[in-house]
mmCIF file of C-alpha atoms in Angstrom:
data_model
loop_
_atom_site.group_PDB
_atom_site.id
_atom_site.type_symbol
_atom_site.label_atom_id
_atom_site.label_comp_id
_atom_site.label_asym_id
_atom_site.label_seq_id
_atom_site.Cartn_x
_atom_site.Cartn_y
_atom_site.Cartn_z
ATOM 1 C CA MET A 1 11.330 -1.235 5.379
ATOM 2 C CA ASN A 2 8.210 0.873 5.448
ATOM 3 C CA PRO A 3 5.917 1.932 8.293
ATOM 4 C CA THR A 4 2.776 0.089 7.177
ATOM 5 C CA ASP A 5 4.315 -3.302 6.402
ATOM 6 C CA SER A 6 7.151 -3.183 8.957
ATOM 7 C CA LEU A 7 5.356 -1.608 11.940
ATOM 8 C CA PHE A 8 1.619 -1.207 11.634
ATOM 9 C CA TRP A 9 0.506 -4.582 10.323
ATOM 10 C CA PRO A 10 3.009 -6.690 12.319
ATOM 11 C CA TYR A 11 1.817 -4.913 15.480
ATOM 12 C CA LEU A 12 -1.943 -4.916 14.774
ATOM 13 C CA SER A 13 -2.500 -8.271 13.064
ATOM 14 C CA PRO A 14 -1.682 -10.442 16.136
ATOM 15 C CA ILE A 15 -4.163 -8.372 18.157
ATOM 16 C CA LEU A 16 -6.820 -9.012 15.525
ATOM 17 C CA GLU A 17 -5.863 -12.689 15.228
ATOM 18 C CA ALA A 18 -6.351 -13.067 18.999
ATOM 19 C CA GLU A 19 -10.007 -12.174 18.433
ATOM 20 C CA LYS A 20 -10.424 -15.510 16.667
ATOM 21 C CA ALA A 21 -10.034 -17.388 19.949
ATOM 22 C CA LYS A 22 -11.654 -14.711 22.143
ATOM 23 C CA ASN A 23 -14.705 -13.802 20.081
ATOM 24 C CA GLY A 24 -15.001 -16.236 17.178
ATOM 25 C CA VAL A 25 -13.618 -13.949 14.464
ATOM 26 C CA VAL A 26 -12.811 -15.933 11.314
ATOM 27 C CA TYR A 27 -11.291 -13.232 9.106
ATOM 28 C CA ALA A 28 -8.786 -10.405 9.659
ATOM 29 C CA GLN A 29 -7.274 -8.628 6.651
ATOM 30 C CA MET A 30 -5.889 -5.282 5.496
ATOM 31 C CA SER A 31 -7.010 -3.524 2.331
ATOM 32 C CA ASP A 32 -4.918 -2.844 -0.727
ATOM 33 C CA GLY A 33 -5.782 0.849 -0.524
ATOM 34 C CA ASN A 34 -8.896 0.469 -2.659
ATOM 35 C CA GLY A 35 -11.676 0.452 -0.107
ATOM 36 C CA MET A 36 -13.467 -2.794 0.688
ATOM 37 C CA ASP A 37 -12.558 -4.546 -2.578
ATOM 38 C CA ARG A 38 -10.433 -7.295 -1.020
ATOM 39 C CA MET A 39 -13.091 -8.203 1.518
ATOM 40 C CA ILE A 40 -15.795 -8.246 -1.144
ATOM 41 C CA GLU A 41 -13.630 -10.512 -3.321
ATOM 42 C CA ASP A 42 -12.967 -12.821 -0.371
ATOM 43 C CA THR A 43 -16.689 -13.250 0.381
ATOM 44 C CA VAL A 44 -16.965 -15.248 -2.840
ATOM 45 C CA SER A 45 -14.565 -18.000 -1.749
ATOM 46 C CA GLU A 46 -14.480 -17.903 2.060
ATOM 47 C CA ASP A 47 -16.485 -17.110 5.149
ATOM 48 C CA VAL A 48 -15.579 -13.611 6.345
ATOM 49 C CA PHE A 49 -18.127 -13.127 9.135
ATOM 50 C CA PRO A 50 -17.473 -12.287 11.866
ATOM 51 C CA GLY A 51 -14.552 -10.450 10.418
ATOM 52 C CA ILE A 52 -12.263 -7.475 10.828
ATOM 53 C CA PHE A 53 -11.208 -5.446 7.819
ATOM 54 C CA VAL A 54 -8.563 -2.729 8.166
ATOM 55 C CA PHE A 55 -8.004 0.042 5.640
ATOM 56 C CA ARG A 56 -4.371 0.609 4.702
ATOM 57 C CA PRO A 57 -3.625 3.598 6.960
ATOM 58 C CA LYS A 58 -2.641 7.168 6.295
ATOM 59 C CA TRP A 59 0.335 8.034 8.495
ATOM 60 C CA ALA A 60 2.401 10.981 9.700
ATOM 61 C CA THR A 61 5.664 11.174 11.595
ATOM 62 C CA GLN A 62 6.348 12.832 14.933
ATOM 63 C CA LYS A 63 9.517 13.459 16.935
ATOM 64 C CA VAL A 64 9.143 13.218 20.711
ATOM 65 C CA GLU A 65 11.725 14.866 22.961
ATOM 66 C CA ASN A 66 14.228 14.898 20.097
ATOM 67 C CA HIS A 67 14.974 11.169 20.306
ATOM 68 C CA ILE A 68 11.801 9.079 19.908
ATOM 69 C CA LEU A 69 10.473 8.865 16.366
ATOM 70 C CA LEU A 70 6.830 7.882 16.076
ATOM 71 C CA THR A 71 4.682 7.062 13.132
ATOM 72 C CA ASN A 72 1.071 7.971 13.858
ATOM 73 C CA PHE A 73 -1.322 5.812 11.877
ATOM 74 C CA ASN A 74 -4.810 7.144 11.211
ATOM 75 C CA THR A 75 -6.413 3.749 11.585
ATOM 76 C CA GLN A 76 -9.802 2.842 10.191
ATOM 77 C CA LEU A 77 -11.185 -0.646 10.610
ATOM 78 C CA TYR A 78 -14.498 -2.407 10.315
ATOM 79 C CA VAL A 79 -15.869 -5.237 12.408
ATOM 80 C CA TRP A 80 -18.621 -7.130 10.586
ATOM 81 C CA CYS A 81 -21.046 -9.782 11.819
ATOM 82 C CA LYS A 82 -23.663 -11.537 9.709
ATOM 83 C CA GLY A 83 -27.361 -10.856 10.209
ATOM 84 C CA LYS A 84 -30.597 -11.039 8.249
ATOM 85 C CA LEU A 85 -32.271 -8.039 6.696
ATOM 86 C CA ASP A 86 -35.705 -8.996 7.964
ATOM 87 C CA ASP A 87 -34.757 -10.118 11.474
ATOM 88 C CA ARG A 88 -34.303 -7.326 14.014
ATOM 89 C CA GLN A 89 -33.130 -9.679 16.749
ATOM 90 C CA GLN A 90 -30.322 -11.032 14.529
ATOM 91 C CA GLN A 91 -29.375 -7.489 13.545
ATOM 92 C CA ASP A 92 -29.171 -6.415 17.189
ATOM 93 C CA GLU A 93 -27.155 -9.530 18.076
ATOM 94 C CA ALA A 94 -24.742 -8.809 15.208
ATOM 95 C CA PHE A 95 -24.245 -5.212 16.377
ATOM 96 C CA ALA A 96 -23.708 -6.387 19.968
ATOM 97 C CA ARG A 97 -21.165 -9.022 18.926
ATOM 98 C CA ALA A 98 -19.303 -6.519 16.737
ATOM 99 C CA GLU A 99 -19.241 -3.996 19.567
ATOM 100 C CA THR A 100 -17.850 -6.658 21.922
ATOM 101 C CA ILE A 101 -15.025 -7.353 19.444
ATOM 102 C CA VAL A 102 -14.321 -3.626 19.064
ATOM 103 C CA SER A 103 -14.203 -3.200 22.846
ATOM 104 C CA SER A 104 -11.778 -6.119 23.164
ATOM 105 C CA ILE A 105 -9.442 -4.610 20.557
ATOM 106 C CA ILE A 106 -9.539 -1.184 22.232
ATOM 107 C CA LEU A 107 -8.854 -2.769 25.628
ATOM 108 C CA LYS A 108 -5.733 -4.484 24.245
ATOM 109 C CA LEU A 109 -4.506 -1.311 22.521
ATOM 110 C CA HIS A 110 -5.060 0.711 25.692
ATOM 111 C CA HIS A 111 -3.285 -1.893 27.829
ATOM 112 C CA ASP A 112 -0.335 -1.873 25.401
ATOM 113 C CA SER A 113 -0.195 1.917 25.538
ATOM 114 C CA ARG A 114 0.250 1.752 29.299
ATOM 115 C CA LEU A 115 3.273 -0.510 28.669
ATOM 116 C CA TYR A 116 4.605 1.881 25.959
ATOM 117 C CA LYS A 117 4.200 -0.738 23.216
ATOM 118 C CA ASN A 118 2.163 1.879 21.368
ATOM 119 C CA PHE A 119 1.202 5.521 21.755
ATOM 120 C CA LEU A 120 -2.566 5.273 21.351
ATOM 121 C CA ASP A 121 -4.355 8.615 21.307
ATOM 122 C CA PHE A 122 -7.369 7.431 23.309
ATOM 123 C CA ASP A 123 -9.239 10.682 22.653
ATOM 124 C CA THR A 124 -9.357 9.924 18.922
ATOM 125 C CA ILE A 125 -11.273 6.630 19.160
ATOM 126 C CA THR A 126 -14.698 6.635 17.527
ATOM 127 C CA ALA A 127 -16.967 3.682 16.814
ATOM 128 C CA GLU A 128 -19.975 4.121 14.570
ATOM 129 C CA PRO A 129 -22.597 1.471 13.763
ATOM 130 C CA VAL A 130 -22.658 0.567 10.053
ATOM 131 C CA VAL A 131 -24.532 -1.793 7.739
ATOM 132 C CA TYR A 132 -23.080 -3.594 4.729
ATOM 133 C CA LEU A 133 -25.523 -4.839 2.119
ATOM 134 C CA GLY A 134 -23.662 -6.923 -0.421
ATOM 135 C CA VAL A 135 -24.027 -10.592 -1.211
ATOM 136 C CA GLU A 136 -24.968 -10.993 2.455
ATOM 137 C CA ALA A 137 -26.191 -8.527 5.038
ATOM 138 C CA ALA A 138 -23.647 -7.621 7.710
ATOM 139 C CA TYR A 139 -23.851 -5.323 10.696
ATOM 140 C CA GLY A 140 -21.024 -3.875 12.684
ATOM 141 C CA TYR A 141 -18.869 -0.906 13.551
ATOM 142 C CA GLU A 142 -16.542 1.449 11.757
ATOM 143 C CA VAL A 143 -13.713 2.297 14.149
ATOM 144 C CA LYS A 144 -11.313 5.207 13.741
ATOM 145 C CA LEU A 145 -8.324 5.962 15.953
ATOM 146 C CA LYS A 146 -4.811 7.351 15.907
ATOM 147 C CA LEU A 147 -2.223 4.723 16.773
ATOM 148 C CA GLY A 148 1.385 5.802 17.282
ATOM 149 C CA LEU A 149 4.171 3.246 16.974
ATOM 150 C CA PRO A 150 7.888 3.802 17.633
ATOM 151 C CA SER A 151 9.709 3.970 14.301
ATOM 152 C CA ASN A 152 13.338 4.801 15.091
ATOM 153 C CA GLU A 153 14.487 1.615 13.349
ATOM 154 C CA ILE A 154 12.934 2.803 10.086
ATOM 155 C CA PHE A 155 13.858 6.494 10.077
ATOM 156 C CA CYS A 156 17.263 6.573 11.838
#
């Protein structure tokens, strides 16, 4: 067992998958630790927009009150929506759609934190507009946050 594959991705991926029904997301994947390479490779053979791409997280452990072990994941993800380079209205619509998806994910994480399913550090959440110019133009948000998950079963 390891924190990323046993805790982080099993917790986060269903939240991202739920965005398919809620907001029309068609793609949700985690990187191999080498930046955006997997997403770029996938654009060749499948539709990835609107999509969510999560970087494999850096993590650190924390002991709470001498009995709860947490793994705090420095999470970085991207929400991308397709737009055209020469169409401002499509660009603005892509940013708005991406921001709606980001807000939905944050709402779920915050709700889960109130139920102690996670230990989200709400003060660490940042969302920055970004543009991706590859085979296709995409507009969206880079989101960073610290997400704590109980990890006693891994480290005890």
